[in-house]
Amino acid sequence: MVAFLEFEKPIQELQGRVAELRETDSGSVDIGPEVARLEAKSHKLLRDTYTRLTPWQKTQVARHPERPHFKNYVAALTDGFLPLAGDRAFADDLAIIGGFARIGGRRVMLIGHEKGDDTATRLRHNFGMAKPEGYRKAIRLMELADRFGLPVVTLVDTSGAFPGVQAEERGQAEAIARSTETCLDLGVPLIAVVVGEGGSGGAVALAAANRVLMFEHAVYSVISPEGCASILWRTADKAPDAAEAMKITAADLHRLGVVDRIIAEPVGGAHRDPAAAIAALGTAIGEELDALAMLSAEALRKARREKFLTIG
C-alpha cells in the first residue's frame, strides 16, 4: 500500500476500512455493496483532495518517497541506456546520472538527478544533491551530445545543489554557472522536465532549455519553502506561507511563463500510478522533440536565450 501523506489521513481511514472489511469477510454476509460504496467514496475524496492541493501540499507530493525516480524513467522509457561516468577531472558524482539512450526510437542524451529510494541508495546518490563534479559531468555529456548532433533531455529532481564545504572548495557556484551556460549554448534541442523538486541553481543548471516541462504536482523554486521561511520569519514553521508566496506550483509557473507545458499526473499523484505517469512523460518528450527537430542550431540558441531573457 502506498504511503499516505499527512493531509491524506481521511483517505487512509476509508481505505483502511475497506481493507478491514475484506480481511474479516467470512462469506456469510455480502460485503460487496459496502466495499463498493467505500471505494467510490475514497476515490472521490482522493480526486477532490488533489484538485485543491495547496502549494505546501504539492511540495509534499513532489517529495513523496515512492514517486518515480531517474532510474525508473530509464527502465520504463529508454531502450539501450548507456551510462557515461565521471567529469574527467575529479570524480563521478552519482547525484547526477547521464548517458546515451533511445526514447521512442529517438537517440538522445539523457541526464538527470537521482535521489535514491531507500537509506542506502539515498546516501549513495547524496539525496540528489550534486557536487561540482556532477555538474561538470553534465557539461561534458551535453557537449558530447552537441558534437554528435543528439538532442538533450534532462530530468530535474533535486532540493538543490550540495551546500557542503567540499563542494564550495571545488567551485560549486562556478560549476553551476558553467552548466547553465552550456545549456544556453547548445546547438541541439534541449528539453528539461521538472519531475519532482526543482530546487534553486541546482535545478536551473540542467533546465535552461528550449522547452521546460513540469509534472502537475512537481514544484520549482529558487529556494525550498523551509529555507525561505527560515530567512523571512526565522522559523521553518512558516513553510506553508512561504510556499504560497513563492508561486512554486506548475500552474503558477506556467502562467508566469517559466514553464512551457504541464504534464498531467494520475489521480493521487505519480506515485500512485508510476507507469501511467512515465508513459505521459514519454509522450510529451516525443512531441516536444518532434517540434524542435527542424530548427537550426542558431535558431535553437536564439529561441532559448530569448525565452529566458523575457522571464519576469
XYZ file of C-alpha atoms in Angstrom:
312
model
C 0.000 0.000 0.000
C 1.208 3.471 -0.860
C 2.493 5.637 1.988
C -0.026 8.330 2.921
C 0.843 11.965 3.485
C -0.466 13.935 6.464
C -3.247 15.634 4.509
C -4.392 12.255 3.137
C -5.446 10.839 6.531
C -9.210 10.840 5.719
C -8.459 8.855 2.549
C -6.264 6.468 4.525
C -9.077 5.860 7.022
C -11.551 4.991 4.260
C -9.131 2.625 2.551
C -8.306 1.100 5.929
C -11.976 0.339 6.490
C -12.149 -1.361 3.078
C -9.092 -3.468 3.905
C -10.566 -4.368 7.309
C -13.849 -5.471 5.748
C -12.041 -7.716 3.278
C -9.852 -9.241 5.993
C -12.823 -10.094 8.210
C -15.038 -11.356 5.382
C -16.258 -14.852 6.287
C -18.564 -15.221 3.307
C -21.714 -15.293 5.464
C -22.557 -11.675 4.691
C -22.390 -9.975 1.320
C -19.911 -7.121 1.857
C -19.697 -6.263 -1.842
C -22.087 -3.278 -1.810
C -20.465 -1.737 1.273
C -16.959 -2.215 -0.127
C -18.025 -0.660 -3.438
C -19.589 2.297 -1.607
C -16.489 2.924 0.471
C -14.164 2.573 -2.515
C -16.244 5.050 -4.538
C -16.227 7.469 -1.599
C -12.454 7.045 -1.202
C -11.810 7.634 -4.901
C -13.999 10.757 -4.914
C -12.267 12.095 -1.812
C -8.856 11.417 -3.391
C -9.848 13.224 -6.585
C -11.372 16.165 -4.706
C -8.342 16.446 -2.411
C -5.857 16.523 -5.299
C -7.963 19.042 -7.203
C -7.459 21.648 -4.486
C -3.945 20.982 -3.167
C -2.167 23.937 -1.597
C 1.395 24.790 -2.718
C 2.755 23.256 0.502
C 0.786 20.063 -0.056
C 2.125 19.903 -3.622
C 5.614 20.212 -2.157
C 4.928 17.166 -0.004
C 3.641 15.238 -3.032
C 6.716 16.243 -5.065
C 8.904 14.827 -2.288
C 6.942 11.594 -1.839
C 9.479 8.765 -1.411
C 7.562 6.484 -3.785
C 7.449 8.993 -6.602
C 9.273 7.714 -9.734
C 12.988 8.479 -9.784
C 15.504 8.755 -12.610
C 16.239 5.025 -12.625
C 12.510 4.296 -13.036
C 12.254 6.615 -16.037
C 15.336 4.993 -17.560
C 13.919 1.492 -17.080
C 10.478 2.277 -18.495
C 11.193 4.928 -21.143
C 14.536 4.114 -22.694
C 15.993 1.429 -24.878
C 19.684 0.613 -24.528
C 20.641 3.252 -21.958
C 24.442 3.570 -21.890
C 25.592 5.453 -18.771
C 28.682 7.648 -19.002
C 30.547 8.340 -15.779
C 32.891 10.976 -14.405
C 33.803 14.595 -15.077
C 37.347 13.729 -16.281
C 38.723 15.987 -13.561
C 37.854 14.800 -10.057
C 35.266 12.035 -9.599
C 31.942 10.544 -10.622
C 29.042 12.186 -8.809
C 26.100 9.772 -8.569
C 23.625 12.544 -7.732
C 23.556 13.207 -11.500
C 23.392 10.311 -13.946
C 23.531 10.539 -17.711
C 24.242 8.687 -20.903
C 23.142 7.771 -24.413
C 19.601 6.436 -24.752
C 16.710 5.914 -27.128
C 13.296 7.316 -26.206
C 10.553 6.231 -28.555
C 13.165 5.315 -31.147
C 14.850 8.732 -30.930
C 18.532 8.860 -29.971
C 19.124 11.334 -27.141
C 21.495 12.225 -24.352
C 19.530 11.667 -21.146
C 20.728 13.375 -17.951
C 19.009 13.668 -14.585
C 19.122 13.781 -10.810
C 18.793 10.540 -8.869
C 17.666 10.796 -5.225
C 17.577 7.110 -4.313
C 14.637 5.274 -2.775
C 15.955 3.787 0.473
C 18.561 4.718 3.063
C 21.477 3.054 1.279
C 20.719 4.467 -2.178
C 19.860 7.920 -0.832
C 23.252 8.102 0.807
C 24.915 6.735 -2.335
C 23.250 9.375 -4.523
C 23.547 12.108 -1.865
C 19.764 12.643 -1.961
C 20.059 14.047 -5.494
C 22.179 16.998 -4.355
C 25.017 17.278 -6.841
C 28.554 18.492 -6.179
C 30.683 20.386 -8.721
C 31.829 17.154 -10.354
C 28.186 16.296 -11.020
C 27.577 19.496 -12.946
C 30.911 19.138 -14.744
C 29.846 15.644 -15.780
C 26.593 17.123 -17.107
C 28.600 19.729 -19.039
C 30.771 17.004 -20.555
C 27.752 14.967 -21.631
C 25.896 17.954 -23.076
C 28.956 18.974 -25.088
C 29.322 15.385 -26.295
C 25.680 15.384 -27.416
C 26.246 18.683 -29.229
C 29.229 17.210 -31.034
C 27.192 14.239 -32.270
C 24.038 16.230 -33.006
C 21.922 14.480 -30.371
C 19.042 16.196 -28.529
C 19.473 16.514 -24.775
C 16.720 15.568 -22.314
C 17.152 16.401 -18.632
C 15.020 15.184 -15.715
C 15.215 17.571 -12.771
C 14.565 16.300 -9.243
C 16.683 17.930 -6.564
C 16.183 20.056 -3.483
C 19.279 21.970 -4.608
C 22.990 21.655 -5.175
C 25.017 20.194 -2.296
C 25.932 23.046 0.107
C 28.850 21.328 1.872
C 32.315 22.766 2.433
C 33.943 20.321 -0.001
C 31.592 21.380 -2.781
C 32.363 25.040 -2.182
C 36.089 24.312 -2.137
C 35.818 22.636 -5.548
C 33.912 25.538 -7.112
C 30.218 24.780 -6.755
C 28.988 28.184 -7.949
C 31.311 28.178 -10.964
C 30.255 24.652 -11.944
C 26.556 25.563 -11.786
C 27.145 28.713 -13.815
C 29.132 26.803 -16.463
C 26.434 24.156 -16.684
C 23.763 26.811 -17.185
C 25.944 28.482 -19.815
C 26.396 25.163 -21.601
C 22.626 24.654 -21.699
C 22.189 28.054 -23.342
C 24.979 27.471 -25.877
C 23.851 24.068 -27.186
C 23.176 23.820 -30.892
C 20.849 20.837 -30.381
C 17.346 20.738 -28.848
C 17.281 20.745 -25.056
C 14.166 19.647 -23.199
C 14.041 19.815 -19.409
C 11.370 18.199 -17.251
C 10.833 19.001 -13.569
C 9.633 15.594 -12.384
C 9.722 16.211 -8.623
C 11.545 19.034 -6.893
C 13.272 21.754 -8.882
C 15.434 23.484 -6.326
C 17.478 26.621 -6.918
C 20.560 26.752 -9.142
C 20.950 23.013 -8.762
C 17.865 22.672 -10.961
C 18.455 25.590 -13.356
C 21.891 24.168 -14.206
C 20.080 21.394 -16.095
C 16.946 23.313 -17.054
C 17.959 26.346 -19.148
C 16.179 24.589 -22.001
C 14.257 25.278 -25.187
C 11.220 23.696 -23.594
C 10.688 23.361 -19.851
C 8.057 20.799 -18.885
C 6.737 20.145 -15.413
C 4.649 17.444 -13.813
C 1.324 18.642 -12.417
C 2.323 18.120 -8.776
C 6.019 18.996 -9.067
C 7.467 22.209 -7.595
C 10.130 24.584 -8.912
C 11.609 27.396 -6.838
C 14.674 29.484 -6.084
C 14.806 28.097 -2.529
C 12.900 25.499 -0.532
C 9.822 26.734 1.372
C 11.556 25.843 4.643
C 14.656 27.802 3.638
C 12.616 30.824 2.625
C 10.615 30.721 5.869
C 13.803 30.458 7.937
C 15.165 33.594 6.277
C 11.990 35.705 6.350
C 10.365 34.571 9.609
C 13.292 32.869 11.381
C 11.280 29.646 11.604
C 10.609 26.761 9.236
C 7.088 26.511 10.662
C 6.073 29.202 8.178
C 6.975 26.977 5.207
C 3.327 26.720 4.029
C 3.131 30.532 3.870
C 6.425 30.693 2.004
C 5.258 28.055 -0.498
C 2.140 30.105 -1.187
C 4.067 33.359 -1.638
C 6.808 31.974 -3.893
C 4.450 30.655 -6.619
C 6.200 27.299 -6.892
C 3.452 25.185 -8.480
C 3.216 24.138 -12.103
C 0.049 26.175 -12.649
C 1.637 29.357 -11.255
C 4.868 28.909 -13.190
C 3.049 28.162 -16.443
C 1.031 31.350 -16.013
C 4.260 33.299 -15.380
C 5.952 31.857 -18.478
C 8.656 29.968 -16.591
C 7.235 26.583 -17.631
C 6.038 25.790 -21.158
C 3.926 22.706 -20.563
C 2.293 20.875 -17.665
C 2.158 17.071 -17.753
C -0.955 15.711 -16.045
C -0.456 13.112 -13.325
C -2.683 10.165 -12.394
C -5.293 10.872 -9.731
C -3.475 10.989 -6.407
C -0.060 11.786 -7.885
C 2.599 9.996 -9.929
C 3.477 7.714 -7.000
C 0.036 6.058 -7.167
C 0.422 5.015 -10.795
C 4.073 5.373 -11.855
C 3.550 3.527 -15.152
C 0.869 5.980 -16.302
C 2.940 8.990 -15.222
C 6.049 7.720 -17.013
C 4.039 6.975 -20.158
C 2.628 10.523 -20.136
C 6.141 11.901 -19.787
C 7.391 9.808 -22.709
C 4.576 11.072 -24.924
C 5.278 14.695 -24.003
C 9.023 14.365 -24.631
C 8.397 12.774 -28.019
C 6.054 15.577 -29.070
C 8.492 18.275 -27.971
C 11.423 16.614 -29.749
C 9.399 16.441 -32.965
C 8.500 20.127 -32.665
C 12.147 21.173 -32.297
C 13.684 18.732 -34.781
C 13.652 21.048 -37.805
C 15.164 24.120 -36.118
C 18.738 25.095 -36.929
C 21.430 25.354 -34.261
C 21.313 29.149 -34.393
C 17.523 29.199 -34.161
C 17.638 26.907 -31.120
C 20.210 29.105 -29.362
C 18.299 32.290 -30.153
C 14.959 30.917 -29.004
C 16.484 29.572 -25.793
C 18.169 32.846 -24.891
C 15.101 34.935 -25.715
C 12.936 32.632 -23.639
C 14.975 33.227 -20.506
C 15.572 36.918 -21.099
C 11.825 37.547 -21.238
C 11.002 35.734 -17.980
C 9.876 38.209 -15.349
